Amino acid sequence: MQRENFDVSILLVIILISSIFCNLSGQNINKSLAQSPTKSLIKTYSFAIDWGRQGSKDGQFGQYNSPNGIAVDSSGNVYVTDYDNNRVQKFDSNGNFITKWGSEGSKNGQFDGPQGIAVDSSGNVYVTDEGNIRIELFVPTINSSDT
């Protein structure tokens, strides 16, 4: 079974990874590896925090395929695609709910199974929409209450 939309998700991941490596200013990874081949590059990690539970309220995720995709912006905010609830949720780095957008459908701003997600350096959010076979771009806007 061919999944063309899967190819789009892979493309977004490749673009995101490429931009990360291209933006490593002043760092030469190959030089670092050549200078210290005996140093271990593996780090260990300890559990820090989790958030979200099953449901459809703010900060909750659908039952089966949710959460699906995740991205982090330059401020540390975390964006999560909620496949079953057809929306994107935004959290701060401590897991506190900030906002959400999207609903089920095929119109602009609606989803039929959002999966992959990426945030660029300008804060634009790209979401792959599996059921509608498309990528949607969301740009940051300033609300009157933010000014």
Tab-separated table of C-alpha atoms in Angstrom:
chain	number	residue	atom	x	y	z
A	1	MET	CA	0.000	0.000	0.000
A	2	GLN	CA	1.493	3.330	-1.058
A	3	ARG	CA	1.085	6.225	1.364
A	4	GLU	CA	1.885	9.460	-0.444
A	5	ASN	CA	1.143	11.566	2.635
A	6	PHE	CA	3.793	9.613	4.546
A	7	ASP	CA	6.326	10.929	2.031
A	8	VAL	CA	5.265	14.504	2.890
A	9	SER	CA	5.877	13.864	6.605
A	10	ILE	CA	9.322	12.480	5.845
A	11	LEU	CA	10.089	15.524	3.685
A	12	LEU	CA	9.155	17.885	6.538
A	13	VAL	CA	11.389	15.973	8.963
A	14	ILE	CA	14.305	16.113	6.493
A	15	ILE	CA	13.815	19.868	6.013
A	16	LEU	CA	13.653	20.424	9.780
A	17	ILE	CA	16.771	18.351	10.464
A	18	SER	CA	18.636	20.074	7.616
A	19	SER	CA	17.793	23.508	8.980
A	20	ILE	CA	18.972	22.526	12.464
A	21	PHE	CA	22.366	21.374	11.177
A	22	CYS	CA	22.718	24.385	8.886
A	23	ASN	CA	22.040	26.746	11.811
A	24	LEU	CA	24.706	25.347	14.109
A	25	SER	CA	26.714	28.574	13.855
A	26	GLY	CA	30.335	28.382	14.826
A	27	GLN	CA	30.251	24.644	15.405
A	28	ASN	CA	32.020	22.153	13.218
A	29	ILE	CA	30.697	18.730	14.104
A	30	ASN	CA	33.214	16.836	11.976
A	31	LYS	CA	36.098	18.765	13.555
A	32	SER	CA	34.793	18.002	17.058
A	33	LEU	CA	34.540	14.307	16.316
A	34	ALA	CA	38.009	14.188	14.770
A	35	GLN	CA	39.600	15.957	17.758
A	36	SER	CA	38.091	13.732	20.440
A	37	PRO	CA	37.223	10.307	19.034
A	38	THR	CA	37.390	8.695	22.484
A	39	LYS	CA	34.790	10.959	24.088
A	40	SER	CA	31.340	9.464	24.271
A	41	LEU	CA	28.562	11.327	22.467
A	42	ILE	CA	25.851	9.380	24.284
A	43	LYS	CA	24.029	11.142	27.090
A	44	THR	CA	21.676	9.619	29.601
A	45	TYR	CA	18.335	11.185	30.431
A	46	SER	CA	16.098	11.191	33.481
A	47	PHE	CA	12.340	11.553	33.446
A	48	ALA	CA	11.299	15.193	33.979
A	49	ILE	CA	7.576	15.759	33.330
A	50	ASP	CA	4.578	14.477	31.405
A	51	TRP	CA	1.293	16.079	30.482
A	52	GLY	CA	-1.997	15.275	28.823
A	53	ARG	CA	-4.578	12.583	29.405
A	54	GLN	CA	-7.199	10.911	27.253
A	55	GLY	CA	-10.135	13.138	26.350
A	56	SER	CA	-11.206	16.093	24.257
A	57	LYS	CA	-10.821	18.969	26.735
A	58	ASP	CA	-7.942	21.452	26.660
A	59	GLY	CA	-4.690	19.603	27.298
A	60	GLN	CA	-6.208	16.171	26.637
A	61	PHE	CA	-5.662	13.887	23.654
A	62	GLY	CA	-7.791	11.478	21.652
A	63	GLN	CA	-8.040	7.799	22.463
A	64	TYR	CA	-6.226	5.944	19.680
A	65	ASN	CA	-3.681	7.796	17.542
A	66	SER	CA	-3.085	10.810	19.718
A	67	PRO	CA	-0.850	12.631	20.388
A	68	ASN	CA	0.813	12.144	17.040
A	69	GLY	CA	3.358	14.821	16.047
A	70	ILE	CA	5.399	17.200	18.176
A	71	ALA	CA	7.472	20.336	17.524
A	72	VAL	CA	9.179	22.925	19.722
A	73	ASP	CA	9.571	26.610	18.845
A	74	SER	CA	12.489	28.908	19.682
A	75	SER	CA	10.782	29.956	22.945
A	76	GLY	CA	10.431	26.367	24.129
A	77	ASN	CA	6.677	26.128	23.474
A	78	VAL	CA	5.543	22.638	22.494
A	79	TYR	CA	3.083	22.022	19.637
A	80	VAL	CA	1.283	18.668	19.464
A	81	THR	CA	-0.974	17.281	16.739
A	82	ASP	CA	-4.013	15.614	18.299
A	83	TYR	CA	-5.011	13.175	15.544
A	84	ASP	CA	-8.320	11.921	16.958
A	85	ASN	CA	-9.578	15.360	18.013
A	86	ASN	CA	-8.457	16.970	14.704
A	87	ARG	CA	-6.572	19.845	16.265
A	88	VAL	CA	-3.209	21.256	17.259
A	89	GLN	CA	-2.507	22.092	20.901
A	90	LYS	CA	0.211	24.431	22.151
A	91	PHE	CA	1.816	24.097	25.594
A	92	ASP	CA	4.587	25.939	27.391
A	93	SER	CA	7.755	24.018	28.267
A	94	ASN	CA	6.241	23.003	31.621
A	95	GLY	CA	3.221	21.391	29.974
A	96	ASN	CA	0.745	24.177	30.708
A	97	PHE	CA	-1.936	24.487	28.032
A	98	ILE	CA	-1.711	27.736	26.021
A	99	THR	CA	-4.074	27.430	23.053
A	100	LYS	CA	-5.523	25.117	20.427
A	101	TRP	CA	-6.851	25.367	16.887
A	102	GLY	CA	-8.512	23.198	14.291
A	103	SER	CA	-11.624	21.062	14.024
A	104	GLU	CA	-12.792	18.158	11.895
A	105	GLY	CA	-13.362	19.002	8.244
A	106	SER	CA	-11.750	19.888	4.951
A	107	LYS	CA	-11.969	23.688	4.986
A	108	ASN	CA	-9.002	25.948	5.701
A	109	GLY	CA	-7.900	25.478	9.300
A	110	GLN	CA	-9.700	22.134	9.641
A	111	PHE	CA	-8.149	18.665	9.753
A	112	ASP	CA	-8.898	15.051	9.001
A	113	GLY	CA	-6.139	13.430	11.017
A	114	PRO	CA	-3.303	15.925	11.615
A	115	GLN	CA	0.019	14.124	11.933
A	116	GLY	CA	3.377	15.775	11.351
A	117	ILE	CA	4.127	19.276	12.609
A	118	ALA	CA	7.060	21.684	12.302
A	119	VAL	CA	7.717	25.248	13.467
A	120	ASP	CA	10.150	27.508	11.617
A	121	SER	CA	12.280	30.331	13.037
A	122	SER	CA	9.523	32.879	12.315
A	123	GLY	CA	6.988	30.921	14.367
A	124	ASN	CA	5.074	29.625	11.333
A	125	VAL	CA	3.498	26.231	12.007
A	126	TYR	CA	3.291	23.569	9.278
A	127	VAL	CA	0.875	20.666	9.799
A	128	THR	CA	0.469	17.565	7.633
A	129	ASP	CA	-3.206	16.659	7.296
A	130	GLU	CA	-3.429	12.954	6.442
A	131	GLY	CA	-7.114	12.610	5.535
A	132	ASN	CA	-7.203	15.780	3.422
A	133	ILE	CA	-3.841	14.935	1.801
A	134	ARG	CA	-2.312	18.371	2.306
A	135	ILE	CA	-0.025	20.533	4.376
A	136	GLU	CA	-1.511	23.558	6.121
A	137	LEU	CA	0.505	26.617	7.102
A	138	PHE	CA	-0.496	28.688	10.138
A	139	VAL	CA	1.151	32.060	10.743
A	140	PRO	CA	1.325	33.812	14.115
A	141	THR	CA	-1.206	36.604	14.599
A	142	ILE	CA	-1.430	39.214	17.311
A	143	ASN	CA	-4.717	39.273	19.206
A	144	SER	CA	-6.025	42.626	20.424
A	145	SER	CA	-5.675	41.332	24.012
A	146	ASP	CA	-1.932	40.768	23.394
A	147	THR	CA	-1.191	44.429	22.648
